[in-house]
Structures are given as structure tokens and as C-alpha cells.
Amino acid sequence: MKKNAVFAAVLLVLGALVALAPYTFAKVCDVTEKVMKCHWTARIELFLGIAVAVLSALKFVSKDGKFQLGLNAGIAVSSIGIILVPTVLIGVCGNAMMHCNSTARPTLIVLGILLLAAVSFQAVTLWKKRS
């Protein structure tokens, strides 16, 4: 039970970091006359980060292993989205010197990979307990 709470807390923090990163420490371009691609990436990442945080919060109240695995599946799909949005789906500004390209994009990719790794590790642990 305590391991599940630790995983839930880690996932909740990572989800919050994904939601806040494009607006704080890994800031994307400000909206001016022209709305850049990184603005839309930030908005989608905000939604995905909140979704991960909500699913992680649900992990605190559930003790059922199957429900935990279902929540892990939802977080895994969101994690893949977190990685794909700045790389393939929308992207960031094309200029390599822009802050969104040099900081926000790698930050979101790393956070998505960390989320995916944590969820996968917990899923394997839960799957072994189930059998």
C-alpha cells in the first residue's frame, strides 16, 4: 500500500510539472501578433498534465489492483501524448535558439519519459502481484 502511495505522489508531482513547465521554468514564447506553435503545445501540455495529476490523485483512493492498472494505462497514454505533442503532433518554434526549442521541448520529453517509466514499473509490479 505504501508503495502505491509513493508512486501516486511521484506521478502527481510529474503531472503537475508537465502542466506548469511551459508557463514557468520551461517557458514558451509569449503571444504577440502571431501565435506560435509552442503556444498551442503549452495549452495541450497543460491539459495532459492536469489529466495525469487527476488520474494520479485517484490512485490514492483506490486499493484495487485492476483499477490501479487501468489508471496506469490512462497515465501511459497521456505520457505518450506528452512526448508526441512537442515532437511530432504540433511541435515548437523552428528556430533552435528559441527558449521553447532549447528548453521546453527537452523538458517535456524528459518528463514524459519519466512518467512512462514510473507507470510501466508500477504496472509490472502490480501485474506480478495479480498473478
N, CA and C of each residue as an Amber inpcrd file, in Angstrom:
protein
   393
   0.8260000  -1.1990000   0.0000000   0.0000000   0.0000000   0.0000000
   0.8650000   1.2560000   0.0000000   1.9280000   1.2440000   0.7980000
   2.7730000   2.4280000   0.8660000   3.4940000   2.6730000  -0.4580000
   3.8490000   1.5810000  -1.1560000   4.4930000   1.7430000  -2.4650000
   3.5400000   2.4240000  -3.4450000   2.2690000   2.0390000  -3.3870000
   1.2850000   2.6590000  -4.2870000   1.1470000   4.1510000  -3.9970000
   1.1900000   4.5210000  -2.7150000   1.0810000   5.9340000  -2.3590000
   2.3110000   6.7030000  -2.8350000   3.4820000   6.0890000  -2.7490000
   4.7070000   6.7430000  -3.2170000   4.6450000   6.9390000  -4.7250000
   4.2360000   5.8980000  -5.4580000   4.1020000   6.0240000  -6.9030000
   3.0680000   7.0820000  -7.2660000   1.9600000   7.0970000  -6.5460000
   0.9190000   8.0860000  -6.8200000   1.4530000   9.4960000  -6.5970000
   2.2270000   9.6890000  -5.5360000   2.7830000  11.0090000  -5.2510000
   3.7800000  11.4320000  -6.3320000   4.6290000  10.4980000  -6.7500000
   5.6030000  10.8010000  -7.8040000   4.8850000  11.1650000  -9.0970000
   3.8770000  10.3860000  -9.4540000   3.1280000  10.6500000 -10.6800000
   2.3820000  11.9770000 -10.5960000   1.8450000  12.2870000  -9.4330000
   1.1330000  13.5550000  -9.2410000   2.0860000  14.7410000  -9.4240000
   3.2770000  14.6400000  -8.8520000   4.2620000  15.7200000  -8.9930000
   4.7040000  15.8630000 -10.4520000   4.9550000  14.7370000 -11.1210000
   5.3560000  14.8030000 -12.5310000   4.2500000  15.3910000 -13.3980000
   3.0050000  15.0180000 -13.1220000   1.8800000  15.5880000 -13.8650000
   1.7730000  17.0920000 -13.6480000   1.9680000  17.5330000 -12.4080000
   1.9320000  18.9670000 -12.1230000   3.0810000  19.6880000 -12.8270000
   4.2570000  19.0530000 -12.8690000   5.3890000  19.6660000 -13.5730000
   5.1140000  19.8050000 -15.0640000   4.4790000  18.7940000 -15.6540000
   4.1350000  18.8800000 -17.0810000   3.1700000  20.0390000 -17.3170000
   2.1900000  20.1890000 -16.4310000   1.2000000  21.2560000 -16.6020000
   1.8140000  22.6430000 -16.4260000   2.7600000  22.7640000 -15.4950000
   3.3090000  24.0780000 -15.1670000   4.5520000  24.4590000 -15.9600000
   5.2940000  23.4900000 -16.4420000   6.5850000  23.7630000 -17.1000000
   6.4960000  24.7840000 -18.2380000   5.5650000  24.6410000 -19.1810000
   5.5480000  25.6010000 -20.2980000   5.2010000  27.0290000 -19.8840000
   4.7040000  27.2030000 -18.6650000   4.3100000  28.5330000 -18.2080000
   5.2600000  29.0970000 -17.1590000   6.2280000  28.2840000 -16.6920000
   7.1260000  28.7570000 -15.6320000   8.5870000  28.5660000 -16.0380000
   9.2120000  27.4820000 -15.6080000  10.6510000  27.3150000 -15.7870000
  11.0610000  26.8920000 -17.1900000  10.1730000  26.3180000 -17.9710000
  10.4570000  25.9550000 -19.3680000   9.5060000  26.7440000 -20.2700000
   9.5050000  28.0350000 -20.0730000   8.5290000  28.9330000 -20.7000000
   8.5910000  28.9080000 -22.2290000   7.4130000  28.9280000 -22.8100000
   7.2970000  29.0170000 -24.2670000   7.1450000  30.4900000 -24.6550000
   7.1240000  30.7530000 -25.9500000   7.0400000  32.1310000 -26.4520000
   5.7340000  32.7970000 -26.0250000   5.8190000  34.1060000 -25.7730000
   4.6210000  34.8790000 -25.4610000   3.8150000  35.0980000 -26.7360000
   2.5210000  35.2590000 -26.5740000   1.6560000  35.5250000 -27.7170000
   1.8190000  36.9930000 -28.1060000   2.1520000  37.2150000 -29.3610000
   2.2640000  38.5780000 -29.8890000   1.2880000  38.6970000 -31.0520000
   1.7010000  39.3610000 -32.1130000   0.8330000  39.4790000 -33.2880000
   0.5790000  38.1240000 -33.9210000   1.5960000  37.2840000 -33.8630000
   1.4910000  35.9530000 -34.4440000   1.5520000  34.9150000 -33.3220000
   0.5920000  33.9990000 -33.3220000   0.5830000  32.9370000 -32.3180000
   1.4790000  31.8130000 -32.8170000   2.4880000  31.4860000 -32.0250000
   3.4560000  30.4640000 -32.4130000   2.9370000  29.0680000 -32.0660000
   3.5510000  28.0570000 -32.6780000   3.1560000  26.6740000 -32.4260000
   3.3690000  26.2940000 -30.9660000   4.3930000  26.8370000 -30.3440000
   4.6940000  26.4710000 -28.9650000   3.5690000  26.9030000 -28.0070000
   2.8240000  27.9380000 -28.3680000   1.6780000  28.3570000 -27.5550000
   0.6410000  27.2390000 -27.4870000   0.3500000  26.6300000 -28.6160000
  -0.6340000  25.5510000 -28.6500000  -0.0900000  24.2920000 -27.9790000
   1.1940000  24.0570000 -28.1120000   1.8230000  22.9340000 -27.4150000
   1.6700000  23.1120000 -25.9110000   1.8990000  24.3210000 -25.4270000
   1.7800000  24.5950000 -23.9930000   0.3540000  24.3590000 -23.4960000
  -0.6140000  24.7620000 -24.2830000  -2.0110000  24.5640000 -23.8620000
  -2.3770000  23.0890000 -23.7830000  -1.9240000  22.3030000 -24.7380000
  -2.2210000  20.8710000 -24.7090000  -1.4650000  20.1940000 -23.5700000
  -0.2260000  20.6070000 -23.3420000   0.5510000  20.0350000 -22.2400000
  -0.0830000  20.3680000 -20.8920000  -0.6820000  21.5400000 -20.7810000
  -1.4100000  21.8980000 -19.5610000  -2.5400000  20.9000000 -19.3250000
  -3.3130000  20.6290000 -20.3560000  -4.4060000  19.6740000 -20.2410000
  -3.8930000  18.2730000 -19.8960000  -2.8510000  17.8090000 -20.5900000
  -2.3200000  16.4710000 -20.3360000  -1.7380000  16.3620000 -18.9310000
  -1.0620000  17.4060000 -18.4750000  -0.5130000  17.3960000 -17.1230000
  -1.6060000  17.3360000 -16.0640000  -2.6750000  18.0920000 -16.2750000
  -3.8050000  18.0470000 -15.3360000  -4.4540000  16.6700000 -15.3580000
  -4.5880000  16.0740000 -16.5400000  -5.1670000  14.7300000 -16.6440000
  -4.3290000  13.7170000 -15.8770000  -3.0110000  13.7920000 -16.0170000
  -2.1170000  12.8870000 -15.2880000  -2.2500000  13.1120000 -13.7860000
  -2.3170000  14.3720000 -13.3700000  -2.4430000  14.6760000 -11.9440000
  -3.7570000  14.1480000 -11.3720000  -4.8410000  14.2870000 -12.1080000
  -6.1400000  13.7830000 -11.6390000  -6.1260000  12.2570000 -11.5550000
  -5.6060000  11.5970000 -12.5880000  -5.5150000  10.1390000 -12.5520000
  -4.6070000   9.6780000 -11.4180000  -3.5540000  10.4110000 -11.1600000
  -2.6500000  10.0670000 -10.0590000  -3.3340000  10.2620000  -8.7130000
  -4.1310000  11.2970000  -8.5840000  -4.8650000  11.5280000  -7.3400000
  -5.8610000  10.3990000  -7.0850000  -6.4470000   9.8590000  -8.1430000
  -7.3650000   8.7290000  -7.9870000  -6.6440000   7.4880000  -7.4700000
  -5.3460000   7.3920000  -7.7230000  -4.5690000   6.2620000  -7.2530000
  -4.4810000   6.2430000  -5.7260000  -4.6060000   7.4100000  -5.0790000
  -4.5600000   7.4710000  -3.6240000  -5.7760000   6.8150000  -2.9790000
  -6.9220000   6.8820000  -3.6360000  -8.1600000   6.3910000  -3.0270000
  -8.4850000   4.9510000  -3.3910000  -7.7640000   4.3710000  -4.3190000
  -8.0620000   3.0150000  -4.7760000  -7.0490000   2.0170000  -4.2380000
  -7.5700000   0.8840000  -3.7950000  -6.7040000  -0.2060000  -3.3550000
  -6.7880000  -1.3980000  -4.3070000  -7.7150000  -1.3360000  -5.2520000
  -7.9240000  -2.4340000  -6.1900000  -6.8280000  -2.4360000  -7.2580000
  -6.1570000  -3.5710000  -7.4110000  -5.0570000  -3.6850000  -8.3610000
  -5.4900000  -3.4860000  -9.8050000  -6.6650000  -3.9890000 -10.1650000
  -7.1380000  -3.8360000 -11.5410000  -7.4460000  -2.3760000 -11.8540000
  -8.0200000  -1.6720000 -10.8870000  -8.3090000  -0.2550000 -11.0790000
  -7.0000000   0.5310000 -11.2020000  -6.0060000   0.1600000 -10.3970000
  -4.6870000   0.7890000 -10.4760000  -4.0750000   0.5840000 -11.8620000
  -4.2050000  -0.6310000 -12.4000000  -3.6850000  -0.9070000 -13.7440000
  -4.4100000  -0.0760000 -14.7930000  -5.7050000   0.1020000 -14.6290000
  -6.4620000   0.9470000 -15.5480000  -6.0140000   2.4000000 -15.4880000
  -5.7850000   2.8960000 -14.2760000  -5.2690000   4.2560000 -14.1340000
  -3.8830000   4.3760000 -14.7580000  -3.0630000   3.3410000 -14.5800000
  -1.7320000   3.3400000 -15.1960000  -1.8340000   3.4040000 -16.7150000
  -2.8040000   2.7060000 -17.2780000  -2.9850000   2.7350000 -18.7370000
  -3.3410000   4.1490000 -19.1930000  -4.2150000   4.8140000 -18.4640000
  -4.5810000   6.1870000 -18.8090000  -3.4050000   7.1370000 -18.6950000
  -2.5990000   6.9670000 -17.6610000  -1.4180000   7.8160000 -17.4820000
  -0.3880000   7.5120000 -18.5670000  -0.2600000   6.2410000 -18.9510000
   0.6990000   5.8760000 -20.0090000   0.3120000   6.5180000 -21.3400000
  -0.9600000   6.4970000 -21.6660000  -1.4150000   7.1250000 -22.9140000
  -1.1640000   8.6290000 -22.8740000  -1.4320000   9.2450000 -21.7250000
  -1.1660000  10.6810000 -21.5840000   0.3290000  10.9620000 -21.6880000
   1.1610000  10.0820000 -21.1350000   2.6160000  10.2520000 -21.2020000
   3.1140000  10.2060000 -22.6400000   2.5650000   9.2970000 -23.4090000
   2.9310000   9.2200000 -24.8250000   2.5130000  10.5120000 -25.5320000
   1.3370000  11.0260000 -25.1900000   0.8960000  12.3040000 -25.7480000
   1.8130000  13.4470000 -25.3520000   2.2890000  13.4360000 -24.0980000
   3.1990000  14.4740000 -23.6180000   4.4740000  14.4880000 -24.4490000
   4.9370000  13.3230000 -24.8450000   6.1500000  13.2240000 -25.6580000
   5.8700000  13.6070000 -27.1070000   4.7400000  13.1720000 -27.6450000
   4.4460000  13.3840000 -29.0640000   4.0560000  14.8180000 -29.4200000
   3.4260000  15.5270000 -28.4980000   2.9470000  16.8770000 -28.8230000
   4.0880000  17.8180000 -29.2200000   5.1620000  17.9380000 -28.4290000
   6.2130000  18.8710000 -28.8630000   7.1340000  18.3230000 -29.9500000
   7.0720000  17.0210000 -30.2090000   7.9930000  16.4370000 -31.1860000
   7.3460000  16.2070000 -32.5450000   6.1490000  15.6220000 -32.5640000
   5.5440000  15.1880000 -33.8210000   4.2190000  15.8910000 -34.1150000
   3.3370000  15.9600000 -33.1370000   1.9760000  16.4200000 -33.3910000
   1.8810000  17.9140000 -33.6790000   2.4120000  18.7490000 -32.8050000
   2.3450000  20.1980000 -33.0130000   3.7450000  20.7730000 -33.1730000
   4.6040000  20.4840000 -32.2350000   5.9690000  20.9800000 -32.2870000
   6.1440000  22.2820000 -31.5340000   7.3130000  22.8690000 -31.7140000
   7.6390000  24.1630000 -31.1170000   8.2170000  25.0430000 -32.2280000
   8.6750000  26.2050000 -31.8750000   9.2480000  27.1140000 -32.8690000
  10.4170000  26.4500000 -33.5910000  10.5990000  26.7800000 -34.8490000
  11.6340000  26.1680000 -35.6540000  13.0420000  26.6510000 -35.3660000
  13.1650000  27.8370000 -34.8000000  14.4790000  28.4000000 -34.5180000
  15.1020000  27.6840000 -33.3230000  16.2770000  27.1090000 -33.5240000
  16.9410000  26.3470000 -32.4600000  17.3440000  27.2140000 -31.2740000
  17.4540000  28.5060000 -31.4690000  17.8620000  29.4150000 -30.3960000
  16.6960000  29.8460000 -29.5060000  15.4810000  29.5640000 -29.9170000
  14.3200000  29.9520000 -29.1210000  14.2560000  29.1280000 -27.8460000
  13.7880000  29.7530000 -26.7690000  13.7220000  29.0950000 -25.4700000
  12.8060000  27.8810000 -25.4980000  11.7360000  27.9630000 -26.2600000
  10.8040000  26.8340000 -26.3280000  11.4570000  25.6210000 -26.9880000
  12.3400000  25.8600000 -27.9410000  13.0130000  24.7660000 -28.6410000
  14.1720000  24.2050000 -27.8250000  14.8900000  25.0750000 -27.1250000
  16.0690000  24.6250000 -26.3890000  15.7570000  24.1530000 -24.9730000
  14.6450000  24.5880000 -24.3960000  14.3360000  24.2340000 -23.0060000
  13.0060000  23.5040000 -22.8510000  11.9360000  24.0770000 -23.3720000
  10.6070000  23.5000000 -23.1470000  10.4700000  22.1210000 -23.7860000
  10.9040000  21.9940000 -25.0200000  10.7770000  20.7100000 -25.7250000
  11.5260000  19.5870000 -25.0020000  12.8180000  19.7370000 -24.6770000
  13.5130000  18.6580000 -23.9730000  12.9290000  18.3810000 -22.5830000
  12.4860000  19.4410000 -21.8980000  11.8960000  19.2660000 -20.5680000
  10.6450000  18.3980000 -20.6460000   9.7800000  18.6930000 -21.5990000
   8.5450000  17.9190000 -21.7430000   8.8310000  16.4800000 -22.1570000
   9.8110000  16.2870000 -23.0010000  10.1720000  14.9290000 -23.4130000
  10.6790000  14.1300000 -22.2160000  11.5600000  14.7280000 -21.4230000
  12.1080000  14.0320000 -20.2530000  11.0100000  13.7250000 -19.2380000
  10.1300000  14.6800000 -18.9840000   9.0300000  14.4480000 -18.0450000
   8.1120000  13.3330000 -18.5540000   7.8370000  13.3180000 -19.8400000
   7.0050000  12.2510000 -20.4080000   7.6600000  10.8890000 -20.2750000
   8.9690000  10.8250000 -20.5020000   9.6920000   9.5560000 -20.3670000
   9.7090000   9.1030000 -18.9160000   9.9260000  10.0340000 -17.9830000
   9.9040000   9.6800000 -16.5580000   8.5290000   9.1520000 -16.1390000
   7.4770000   9.8000000 -16.6130000   6.1250000   9.3250000 -16.3220000
   5.9000000   7.9220000 -16.8740000   6.2950000   7.7270000 -18.1060000
   6.1130000   6.4220000 -18.7450000   6.9130000   5.3410000 -18.0230000
   8.1210000   5.6530000 -17.6100000   8.9530000   4.6810000 -16.8990000
   8.3460000   4.3280000 -15.5430000   7.8920000   5.3350000 -14.7940000
   7.3090000   5.0830000 -13.4780000   6.0310000   4.2640000 -13.5840000
   5.1890000   4.6160000 -14.5340000   3.9300000   3.8790000 -14.7120000
   4.1980000   2.4460000 -15.1620000   5.1550000   2.2700000 -16.0470000
   5.4860000   0.9190000 -16.5230000   6.0310000   0.0630000 -15.3910000
   6.9080000   0.6460000 -14.5760000   7.4640000  -0.0940000 -13.4520000
   6.3700000  -0.5090000 -12.4790000   5.4760000   0.4080000 -12.1490000
   4.3910000   0.0680000 -11.2310000   3.4350000  -0.9380000 -11.8500000
   3.1900000  -0.8380000 -13.1410000   2.2910000  -1.7860000 -13.8030000
   2.8620000  -3.2000000 -13.7460000   4.1660000  -3.3220000 -13.9730000
   4.8010000  -4.6380000 -13.8910000   4.7020000  -5.1790000 -12.4650000
   4.9250000  -4.3290000 -11.4830000   4.8240000  -4.7380000 -10.0840000
   3.4050000  -5.1950000  -9.7540000   2.4150000  -4.4220000 -10.1720000
   1.0210000  -4.7880000  -9.9100000   0.6380000  -6.0690000 -10.6640000
   1.1220000  -6.2210000 -11.8670000   0.8000000  -7.4030000 -12.6670000
   1.3590000  -8.6670000 -12.0090000   2.5720000  -8.5710000 -11.4630000
   3.1740000  -9.7260000 -10.7880000   2.3970000 -10.0860000  -9.5290000
   1.9130000  -9.0960000  -8.7900000   1.1090000  -9.3450000  -7.5820000
  -0.2010000 -10.0050000  -7.9330000  -0.7540000  -9.6340000  -9.0770000
  -2.0510000 -10.1650000  -9.5030000  -1.9760000 -11.6450000  -9.8250000
  -0.8650000 -12.0760000 -10.3880000  -0.7320000 -13.4720000 -10.8210000
  -0.4880000 -14.4160000  -9.6860000
